[in-house]
Coordinates of C-alpha atoms in Angstrom, one line a residue:
X1 CA 18.0 -46.5 24.1
X2 CA 21.2 -44.5 24.9
X3 CA 23.4 -43.7 21.9
X4 CA 26.5 -45.8 21.7
X5 CA 27.7 -44.6 18.3
X6 CA 27.4 -46.4 14.9
X7 CA 28.0 -50.0 15.3
X8 CA 26.9 -53.4 14.1
X9 CA 26.2 -56.6 16.0
X10 CA 24.7 -60.0 15.2
X11 CA 21.0 -60.7 15.6
X12 CA 20.9 -64.1 17.1
X13 CA 18.2 -66.3 18.7
X14 CA 18.9 -64.9 22.1
X15 CA 16.7 -61.8 21.8
X16 CA 14.9 -60.7 25.0
X17 CA 11.6 -60.9 23.2
X18 CA 10.3 -64.3 22.1
X19 CA 11.0 -65.6 18.6
X20 CA 8.0 -67.7 17.8
X21 CA 8.3 -70.7 15.4
X22 CA 11.7 -69.7 14.1
X23 CA 13.3 -71.9 11.5
X24 CA 15.7 -71.6 8.6
X25 CA 14.2 -70.7 5.2
X26 CA 16.4 -72.0 2.3
X27 CA 17.8 -69.5 -0.2
X28 CA 18.2 -69.9 -3.9
X29 CA 21.5 -71.3 -5.1
X30 CA 24.0 -69.4 -7.3
X31 CA 24.8 -65.7 -7.7
X32 CA 22.5 -63.4 -5.9
X33 CA 20.5 -60.7 -7.6
X34 CA 19.6 -57.5 -5.8
X35 CA 16.6 -58.3 -3.6
X36 CA 13.3 -56.4 -3.7
X37 CA 12.2 -54.4 -0.7
X38 CA 11.1 -56.5 2.3
X39 CA 12.5 -59.8 0.9
X40 CA 14.8 -60.3 3.9
X41 CA 15.8 -63.9 3.2
X42 CA 16.1 -63.4 -0.6
X43 CA 13.5 -66.1 -1.5
X44 CA 11.6 -63.9 -4.0
X45 CA 8.7 -63.3 -1.6
X46 CA 8.1 -60.1 0.4
X47 CA 8.0 -60.4 4.1
X48 CA 5.7 -58.4 6.4
X49 CA 7.2 -56.1 9.0
X50 CA 4.9 -54.6 11.6
X51 CA 5.9 -51.7 13.9
X52 CA 4.5 -51.5 17.4
X53 CA 6.0 -48.2 18.7
X54 CA 3.5 -48.1 21.6
X55 CA 4.4 -51.6 22.7
X56 CA 6.1 -52.5 26.0
X57 CA 9.6 -54.1 25.8
X58 CA 11.2 -55.5 28.9
X59 CA 8.8 -53.6 31.0
X60 CA 9.7 -50.3 29.3
X61 CA 6.4 -48.7 28.2
X62 CA 6.4 -47.4 24.5
X63 CA 10.0 -48.7 24.0
X64 CA 8.5 -50.3 20.9
X65 CA 9.3 -53.4 18.9
X66 CA 8.9 -54.8 15.3
X67 CA 7.3 -58.1 14.4
X68 CA 8.2 -59.9 11.2
X69 CA 6.2 -62.6 9.3
X70 CA 8.2 -64.3 6.5
X71 CA 6.3 -64.9 3.3
X72 CA 6.0 -68.4 1.8
X73 CA 4.1 -69.8 -1.2
X74 CA 1.2 -70.8 1.0
X75 CA 1.1 -68.0 3.7
X76 CA 3.5 -67.0 6.4
X77 CA 6.2 -69.1 7.9
X78 CA 8.9 -67.8 10.2
X79 CA 7.9 -65.3 12.8
X80 CA 10.4 -63.0 14.5
X81 CA 10.2 -60.2 17.0
X82 CA 13.0 -57.6 17.4
X83 CA 13.2 -54.8 20.0
X84 CA 15.9 -52.7 21.5
X85 CA 16.2 -55.3 24.2
X86 CA 17.5 -57.7 21.5
X87 CA 21.2 -58.5 21.8
X88 CA 21.4 -57.7 18.1
X89 CA 20.3 -54.1 18.5
X90 CA 22.9 -51.6 19.8
X91 CA 22.0 -49.8 23.0
X92 CA 19.1 -50.6 25.3
X93 CA 15.3 -50.0 25.3
X94 CA 14.0 -47.1 27.3
X95 CA 10.5 -45.8 27.9
X96 CA 9.3 -43.6 25.0
X97 CA 11.9 -44.7 22.4
X98 CA 9.1 -45.7 20.1
X99 CA 11.2 -48.2 18.1
X100 CA 9.1 -49.2 15.1
X101 CA 7.5 -45.8 14.5
X102 CA 8.7 -45.9 10.9
X103 CA 9.8 -48.6 8.5
X104 CA 11.6 -48.7 5.1
X105 CA 13.3 -51.5 3.2
X106 CA 15.8 -52.0 0.3
X107 CA 18.8 -54.1 -0.4
X108 CA 21.1 -51.3 0.7
X109 CA 24.3 -53.4 0.4
X110 CA 23.2 -55.2 -2.7
X111 CA 24.0 -58.7 -1.3
X112 CA 20.7 -60.3 -2.5
X113 CA 18.9 -59.8 0.8
X114 CA 16.6 -56.9 1.6
X115 CA 17.4 -54.9 4.8
X116 CA 15.0 -53.2 7.2
X117 CA 15.4 -49.7 8.5
X118 CA 13.5 -49.0 11.7
X119 CA 13.0 -45.5 13.1
X120 CA 12.9 -44.7 16.9
X121 CA 12.2 -40.9 17.0
X122 CA 11.9 -41.0 20.8
X123 CA 15.5 -42.2 21.2
X124 CA 17.7 -40.1 23.6
X125 CA 21.2 -39.4 22.4
X126 CA 24.1 -37.3 23.7
X127 CA 22.0 -36.5 26.8
X128 CA 19.3 -34.9 24.6
X129 CA 15.8 -36.2 24.9
X130 CA 14.0 -37.4 21.8
X131 CA 17.0 -36.8 19.5
X132 CA 16.0 -39.9 17.6
X133 CA 17.8 -42.8 15.9
X134 CA 17.6 -45.3 13.1
X135 CA 18.5 -49.0 13.2
X136 CA 19.2 -51.0 10.1
X137 CA 18.5 -54.8 10.5
X138 CA 20.6 -56.5 7.8
X139 CA 19.0 -59.3 5.8
X140 CA 20.6 -62.7 5.2
X141 CA 19.8 -66.2 3.9
X142 CA 18.0 -66.9 7.2
X143 CA 16.4 -63.5 7.4
X144 CA 17.2 -60.5 9.6
X145 CA 20.4 -61.4 11.6
X146 CA 22.5 -58.3 12.3
X147 CA 22.0 -54.6 13.1
X148 CA 23.7 -51.2 12.9
X149 CA 22.5 -48.1 14.6
X150 CA 22.7 -44.5 13.2
X151 CA 22.0 -41.1 14.5
X152 CA 22.0 -37.6 13.2
X153 CA 25.1 -36.7 11.1
X154 CA 25.4 -33.5 13.1
X155 CA 25.4 -33.2 16.9
X156 CA 22.1 -34.8 18.1
X157 CA 19.5 -32.2 19.2
X158 CA 16.8 -32.4 21.8
X159 CA 13.4 -33.2 20.2
X160 CA 14.9 -33.5 16.7
X161 CA 13.1 -36.9 16.3
X162 CA 15.6 -38.2 13.7
X163 CA 13.8 -41.2 12.1
X164 CA 10.2 -40.1 12.4
X165 CA 9.6 -41.0 8.8
X166 CA 11.6 -43.2 6.4
X167 CA 11.7 -44.2 2.8
X168 CA 14.2 -45.7 0.3
X169 CA 15.1 -44.7 -3.2
X170 CA 17.9 -44.8 -5.8
X171 CA 18.7 -41.1 -5.8
X172 CA 21.8 -41.3 -7.9
X173 CA 20.4 -43.8 -10.4
X174 CA 23.4 -46.1 -9.9
X175 CA 21.5 -49.2 -8.7
X176 CA 22.4 -48.7 -5.0
X177 CA 19.4 -47.5 -3.0
X178 CA 19.6 -44.8 -0.4
X179 CA 17.7 -44.4 2.9
X180 CA 15.9 -41.1 3.4
X181 CA 15.3 -40.0 7.0
X182 CA 13.3 -37.0 8.2
X183 CA 14.4 -34.9 11.2
X184 CA 11.3 -32.8 12.0
X185 CA 13.1 -31.0 14.8
X186 CA 15.2 -29.2 12.1
X187 CA 12.7 -29.3 9.2
X188 CA 15.1 -31.4 7.2
X189 CA 15.5 -34.8 5.7
X190 CA 18.8 -36.7 5.3
X191 CA 19.8 -39.4 3.0
X192 CA 22.2 -42.2 3.8
X193 CA 24.1 -44.0 1.0
X194 CA 25.7 -47.4 1.8
X195 CA 28.7 -48.6 -0.1
X196 CA 30.8 -51.7 0.7
X197 CA 33.9 -50.8 2.5
X198 CA 37.1 -52.4 3.8
X199 CA 37.4 -54.6 6.9
X200 CA 38.0 -51.4 8.9
X201 CA 34.9 -49.7 7.7
X202 CA 34.3 -46.9 5.2
X203 CA 34.5 -43.2 5.6
X204 CA 31.4 -41.2 6.5
X205 CA 31.2 -37.8 4.8
X206 CA 28.6 -35.0 5.1
X207 CA 27.9 -32.1 2.8
X208 CA 29.4 -29.7 5.3
X209 CA 32.8 -31.3 4.7
X210 CA 33.3 -33.0 8.0
X211 CA 34.6 -36.5 8.1
X212 CA 34.7 -39.3 10.5
X213 CA 35.6 -43.0 10.5
X214 CA 32.9 -45.4 11.8
X215 CA 34.0 -47.7 14.6
X216 CA 35.5 -51.1 13.7
X217 CA 32.9 -53.6 12.6
X218 CA 30.6 -51.0 10.9
X219 CA 29.9 -52.4 7.5
X220 CA 29.0 -49.3 5.6
X221 CA 29.6 -45.6 5.6
X222 CA 27.1 -42.8 5.1
X223 CA 26.7 -39.5 3.2
X224 CA 24.1 -37.0 4.1
X225 CA 22.2 -34.6 1.9
X226 CA 19.8 -32.2 3.5
X227 CA 16.5 -30.9 2.1
X228 CA 14.4 -28.3 4.0
X229 CA 10.8 -27.2 4.3
X230 CA 10.5 -24.0 2.3
X231 CA 10.3 -20.7 4.2
X232 CA 6.8 -19.3 4.9
X233 CA 7.5 -16.2 2.8
X234 CA 9.0 -17.7 -0.3
X235 CA 9.7 -20.9 -2.2
X236 CA 13.5 -20.9 -1.7
X237 CA 16.1 -20.7 1.0
X238 CA 17.1 -22.6 4.1
X239 CA 14.8 -23.0 7.1
X240 CA 16.4 -25.3 9.6
X241 CA 16.1 -23.0 12.6
X242 CA 12.6 -24.1 13.4
X243 CA 10.9 -27.4 13.7
X244 CA 7.8 -29.0 12.2
X245 CA 5.2 -30.9 14.2
X246 CA 4.9 -33.8 11.7
X247 CA 6.8 -35.0 8.7
X248 CA 6.2 -37.5 5.9
X249 CA 8.6 -38.7 3.1
X250 CA 8.2 -40.9 0.0
X251 CA 10.4 -41.7 -3.0
X252 CA 10.0 -42.5 -6.6
X253 CA 11.1 -41.4 -10.1
X254 CA 8.6 -38.6 -10.6
X255 CA 10.2 -36.9 -13.6
X256 CA 11.2 -40.2 -15.4
X257 CA 15.0 -39.5 -15.6
X258 CA 16.0 -42.8 -14.0
X259 CA 16.9 -41.3 -10.6
X260 CA 14.8 -41.4 -7.5
X261 CA 13.1 -38.2 -6.3
X262 CA 12.0 -37.4 -2.8
X263 CA 8.6 -36.0 -1.7
X264 CA 8.8 -34.3 1.7
X265 CA 5.6 -33.3 3.5
X266 CA 5.1 -31.4 6.7
X267 CA 2.7 -29.9 9.2
X268 CA 3.9 -26.8 11.1
X269 CA 1.1 -25.5 13.4
X270 CA 2.8 -22.3 14.4
X271 CA 3.9 -21.1 10.9
X272 CA 3.1 -17.3 10.9
X273 CA 1.6 -17.7 7.4
X274 CA -1.4 -19.9 8.0
X275 CA -1.6 -21.1 4.3
X276 CA 1.9 -22.5 4.6
X277 CA 1.4 -24.7 7.6
X278 CA 0.9 -27.8 5.6
X279 CA 2.2 -29.0 2.3
X280 CA 4.9 -31.0 0.4
X281 CA 7.9 -30.3 -1.7
X282 CA 9.4 -32.4 -4.6
X283 CA 13.2 -32.7 -4.5
X284 CA 14.5 -34.3 -7.7
X285 CA 17.6 -36.5 -7.8
X286 CA 20.6 -35.5 -10.0
X287 CA 23.5 -37.3 -11.6
X288 CA 25.8 -35.9 -9.0
X289 CA 23.9 -37.4 -6.2
X290 CA 22.5 -34.1 -5.0
X291 CA 19.0 -32.7 -5.1
X292 CA 17.3 -30.0 -7.2
X293 CA 14.4 -28.3 -5.4
X294 CA 11.2 -28.7 -7.4
X295 CA 7.7 -27.4 -6.8
X296 CA 6.1 -26.8 -3.4
X297 CA 2.4 -27.5 -3.0
X298 CA 0.7 -26.0 0.0
X299 CA -2.1 -28.5 0.9
X300 CA -3.2 -30.7 3.8
X301 CA -1.1 -33.8 4.1
X302 CA -1.9 -36.8 6.3
X303 CA -0.3 -39.5 4.2
X304 CA 2.0 -39.7 1.2
X305 CA 2.7 -42.4 -1.4
X306 CA 4.4 -42.5 -4.8
X307 CA 3.7 -44.9 -7.6
X308 CA 3.2 -45.1 -11.4
X309 CA -0.6 -45.3 -11.6
X310 CA -0.9 -44.8 -15.4
X311 CA 2.1 -46.8 -16.6
X312 CA 4.0 -43.9 -18.3
X313 CA 7.2 -44.7 -16.3
X314 CA 6.9 -41.6 -14.3
X315 CA 5.8 -42.0 -10.7
X316 CA 2.8 -40.0 -9.5
X317 CA 2.4 -38.5 -6.0
X318 CA -0.7 -39.4 -3.9
X319 CA -1.6 -37.2 -1.0
X320 CA -4.1 -38.3 1.7
X321 CA -6.2 -35.6 3.3
X322 CA -8.5 -37.0 6.0
X323 CA -10.2 -33.7 6.8
X324 CA -13.9 -33.3 6.2
X325 CA -13.5 -30.4 3.8
X326 CA -13.6 -30.0 0.9
X327 CA -14.5 -33.7 0.6
X328 CA -16.8 -35.2 3.2
X329 CA -14.9 -37.8 5.2
X330 CA -11.5 -37.2 3.4
X331 CA -10.0 -37.6 0.0
X332 CA -6.9 -38.6 -2.0
X333 CA -5.3 -36.1 -4.5
X334 CA -3.0 -37.5 -7.2
X335 CA -0.4 -35.3 -8.8
X336 CA 0.8 -36.9 -12.0
X337 CA 4.6 -37.2 -12.6
X338 CA 6.0 -35.3 -15.6
X339 CA 9.4 -34.3 -17.0
X340 CA 8.7 -30.9 -15.5
X341 CA 7.9 -32.5 -12.1
X342 CA 4.2 -32.5 -11.3
X343 CA 1.1 -32.3 -13.6
X344 CA -2.4 -31.1 -12.9
X345 CA -3.9 -32.9 -9.9
X346 CA -7.1 -35.0 -9.7
X347 CA -9.1 -36.0 -6.6
X348 CA -10.8 -39.2 -5.5
X349 CA -13.2 -39.4 -2.6
X350 CA -16.2 -41.5 -1.9
X351 CA -18.4 -39.4 -4.2
X352 CA -16.2 -40.5 -7.1
X353 CA -17.9 -42.9 -9.5
X354 CA -17.0 -46.5 -8.7
X355 CA -15.8 -46.0 -5.2
X356 CA -18.0 -48.0 -2.8
X357 CA -19.8 -46.4 0.1
X358 CA -20.6 -42.8 1.0
X359 CA -18.5 -40.2 2.6
X360 CA -19.3 -39.5 6.3
X361 CA -17.7 -36.8 8.4
X362 CA -14.7 -37.9 10.5
X363 CA -14.2 -41.2 8.6
X364 CA -10.6 -40.3 7.8
X365 CA -10.5 -41.6 4.2
X366 CA -6.9 -41.1 3.2
X367 CA -5.4 -41.4 6.7
X368 CA -3.0 -44.1 5.3
X369 CA -1.8 -44.9 1.8
X370 CA 0.3 -47.6 0.2
X371 CA 1.3 -48.5 -3.3
X372 CA 1.6 -51.9 -5.1
X373 CA 0.2 -53.9 -8.1
X374 CA -2.7 -56.0 -6.7
X375 CA -4.0 -57.1 -10.2
X376 CA -0.6 -57.5 -11.9
X377 CA -1.4 -55.2 -14.9
X378 CA 1.9 -53.4 -14.7
X379 CA 0.4 -50.2 -13.2
X380 CA 0.5 -49.3 -9.5
X381 CA -2.7 -49.5 -7.4
X382 CA -3.3 -47.5 -4.2
X383 CA -4.5 -48.9 -0.9
X384 CA -6.4 -46.3 1.2
X385 CA -7.1 -46.6 4.9
X386 CA -10.3 -45.3 6.4
X387 CA -9.8 -46.1 10.1
X388 CA -12.8 -44.2 11.6
X389 CA -15.5 -45.5 9.2
X390 CA -18.5 -46.9 11.1
X391 CA -19.4 -50.4 10.1
X392 CA -23.0 -51.2 10.9
X393 CA -23.5 -50.1 14.5
X394 CA -19.8 -50.3 15.3
X395 CA -18.3 -46.7 15.4
X396 CA -14.7 -46.3 14.1
X397 CA -14.5 -50.0 13.2
X398 CA -12.7 -49.0 10.0
X399 CA -12.4 -50.0 6.3
X400 CA -9.7 -50.3 3.7
X401 CA -10.0 -49.6 0.0
X402 CA -7.9 -50.4 -3.1
X403 CA -8.1 -48.0 -6.0
X404 CA -6.8 -49.4 -9.3
X405 CA -4.4 -47.8 -11.7
X406 CA -5.3 -47.5 -15.4
X407 CA -4.0 -45.8 -18.6
X408 CA -6.0 -42.8 -17.4
X409 CA -4.3 -42.9 -14.0
X410 CA -5.9 -43.7 -10.7
X411 CA -9.7 -43.8 -10.9
X412 CA -12.7 -45.2 -8.9
X413 CA -13.5 -47.8 -11.5
X414 CA -13.5 -51.2 -10.0
X415 CA -12.5 -50.0 -6.6
X416 CA -12.8 -52.5 -3.8
X417 CA -13.6 -52.0 -0.1
X418 CA -13.2 -54.4 2.8
X419 CA -13.9 -54.4 6.5
X420 CA -13.9 -56.9 9.3
X421 CA -17.5 -57.6 8.4
X422 CA -16.6 -58.7 4.9
X423 CA -17.1 -62.4 4.1
X424 CA -13.9 -64.3 4.6
X425 CA -12.2 -61.7 6.8
X426 CA -11.2 -63.1 10.3
X427 CA -12.9 -61.7 13.3
X428 CA -15.6 -59.1 13.2
X429 CA -16.1 -55.4 13.0
X430 CA -16.1 -54.0 16.5
X431 CA -16.2 -50.4 17.9
X432 CA -12.9 -48.6 17.8
X433 CA -10.9 -51.3 16.1
X434 CA -9.5 -48.7 13.7
X435 CA -9.2 -51.2 10.8
X436 CA -7.3 -49.3 8.1
X437 CA -5.1 -47.2 10.4
X438 CA -2.3 -48.6 8.3
X439 CA -2.2 -50.4 4.9
X440 CA 0.4 -52.1 2.8
X441 CA 0.6 -53.8 -0.7
X442 CA 3.3 -56.4 -1.0
X443 CA 3.5 -59.8 -2.7
X444 CA 4.0 -62.2 0.2
X445 CA 3.5 -65.5 -1.7
X446 CA 5.5 -64.7 -4.8
X447 CA 2.7 -65.1 -7.3
X448 CA 3.2 -61.6 -8.8
X449 CA 0.1 -60.1 -7.2
X450 CA 0.4 -57.7 -4.3
X451 CA -1.5 -58.6 -1.2
X452 CA -3.3 -56.1 1.0
X453 CA -2.3 -55.9 4.6
X454 CA -4.5 -53.9 6.9
X455 CA -3.6 -52.8 10.5
X456 CA -6.3 -52.5 13.2
X457 CA -4.3 -51.3 16.3
X458 CA -7.5 -50.9 18.4
X459 CA -8.5 -54.5 18.0
X460 CA -9.3 -56.3 21.3
X461 CA -8.7 -53.3 23.5
X462 CA -5.4 -52.2 21.9
X463 CA -3.9 -55.6 21.4
X464 CA -4.1 -54.9 17.7
X465 CA -4.2 -57.1 14.6
X466 CA -3.2 -57.3 11.0
X467 CA -5.3 -58.8 8.2
X468 CA -3.8 -60.0 4.9
X469 CA -6.0 -60.3 1.8
X470 CA -4.6 -61.9 -1.3
X471 CA -4.4 -60.0 -4.6
X472 CA -5.2 -61.6 -8.0
X473 CA -6.2 -61.0 -11.6
X474 CA -9.5 -59.6 -10.5
X475 CA -8.1 -57.6 -7.6
X476 CA -8.6 -58.6 -4.0
X477 CA -10.1 -61.9 -2.9
X478 CA -11.1 -62.4 0.7
X479 CA -11.0 -66.1 0.4
X480 CA -8.3 -67.5 2.6
X481 CA -7.6 -64.1 4.3
X482 CA -5.0 -64.4 7.1
X483 CA -5.3 -62.8 10.5
X484 CA -2.2 -62.0 12.6
X485 CA -2.4 -61.1 16.3
X486 CA 0.1 -60.6 19.1
X487 CA -0.3 -64.2 19.9
X488 CA 0.9 -65.1 16.4
X489 CA 4.3 -63.7 17.3
X490 CA 4.4 -64.9 20.9
X491 CA 4.1 -61.3 22.1
X492 CA 2.9 -60.8 25.7
X493 CA 3.6 -57.0 25.7
X494 CA 0.9 -54.8 27.3
X495 CA -1.2 -53.0 24.7
X496 CA 1.1 -53.7 21.8
X497 CA -1.3 -52.1 19.3
X498 CA -0.2 -54.5 16.5
X499 CA -0.7 -52.8 13.1
X500 CA 0.2 -49.3 14.2
X501 CA 2.9 -49.2 11.5
X502 CA 3.1 -51.1 8.2
X503 CA 5.3 -50.7 5.1
X504 CA 4.1 -48.1 2.6

């Protein structure tokens, strides 16, 4: 869509894409506590947001859209579809915007309803192609009902792809979460901090000292903090003159100081120093709302997730590497959090004791990661996508795993694997379904156990699907598993590839 500045509008029922089965979900009475991520209507259950950046909206190919299924005590209730054709979303859909390429959620304005940030890295802005943009859909008692669009704090740049990756975290430790946004065209990330303003809006201030007032109707201002990929020749300095090809970002309190930290990963295929083309850097939050640059690890990154796998109140960093070497078919490496930043890493692959199956070349174990507590033991578990695993005679049908946390950290003990050939899973394993291309762990029915959602964007010739498996005391149970398809949401888009993006 074309940039129209930062503005907010109401998300009503008159969206250009269908709203299937829409009804009001009652909210709890009384004062509202801060909502957990993805609880858009504040009912204590996490809702499922699904990005389809390749989907067609209003005839615009790869304009993209987001489908939302609202959690209830017995499954999913309200369904909702939002695209840049929706009256609620500023601007207009254009081919290649890829709205829904990234998702993140938090109660940014602390009103008791979680909000949803949606990245559109193919957004054109200021006459510059693929400058990128981020839209925040604001939660309410009846779910997502208004929207505000944001672009780069500086002048938008061609192919900067602002919004390629998103995460949320409380960087200042003040109870107000920030939104972290990558801009791979400048090798940077930016964080946006939302604070309640006056009726005329709040001031937007950047670290360079420039100031501007948002247009009337904007509910919140922003501040930007920039982190960079380290130079190829050293571990310090600024390197914003060149771009990176891919970026990843995740957040959590890695050093245990009560403030959120940011893990920023990259791939830069033309870095002159080959060993520095892939890696990640830890940036630790400080009391002043700034970042201190921590260690950089040069390693292959295909996915990032942050969670406390051993229950020591320090988040650990999980890195997915789907290459065939050094582990056949891919691996996950976990870097324990410590007061110094990162501890000694350990690796899990399908040769690890307790992990079902056997590693096979090009399976892509570790292509997708997500964190949640599936067995409610107070320690984070890790969902791992293996989208190119063969199932029986079906090539690239895909699998998903859950690795469970323990006092010793993440191990293979008790690990579970599912595919579309598992008993109780809707449908069947078919060639090139890519089941496991995305995974998520969120508690959709409010029972305290995170449920596993698995995306299969290749299902039914790129129609795509999402399967949800319930968590419980013993881990996953495939009994009563739910299947979501484009028809579930009333979507008639060509090749929507439902399940291309899930929360992580």
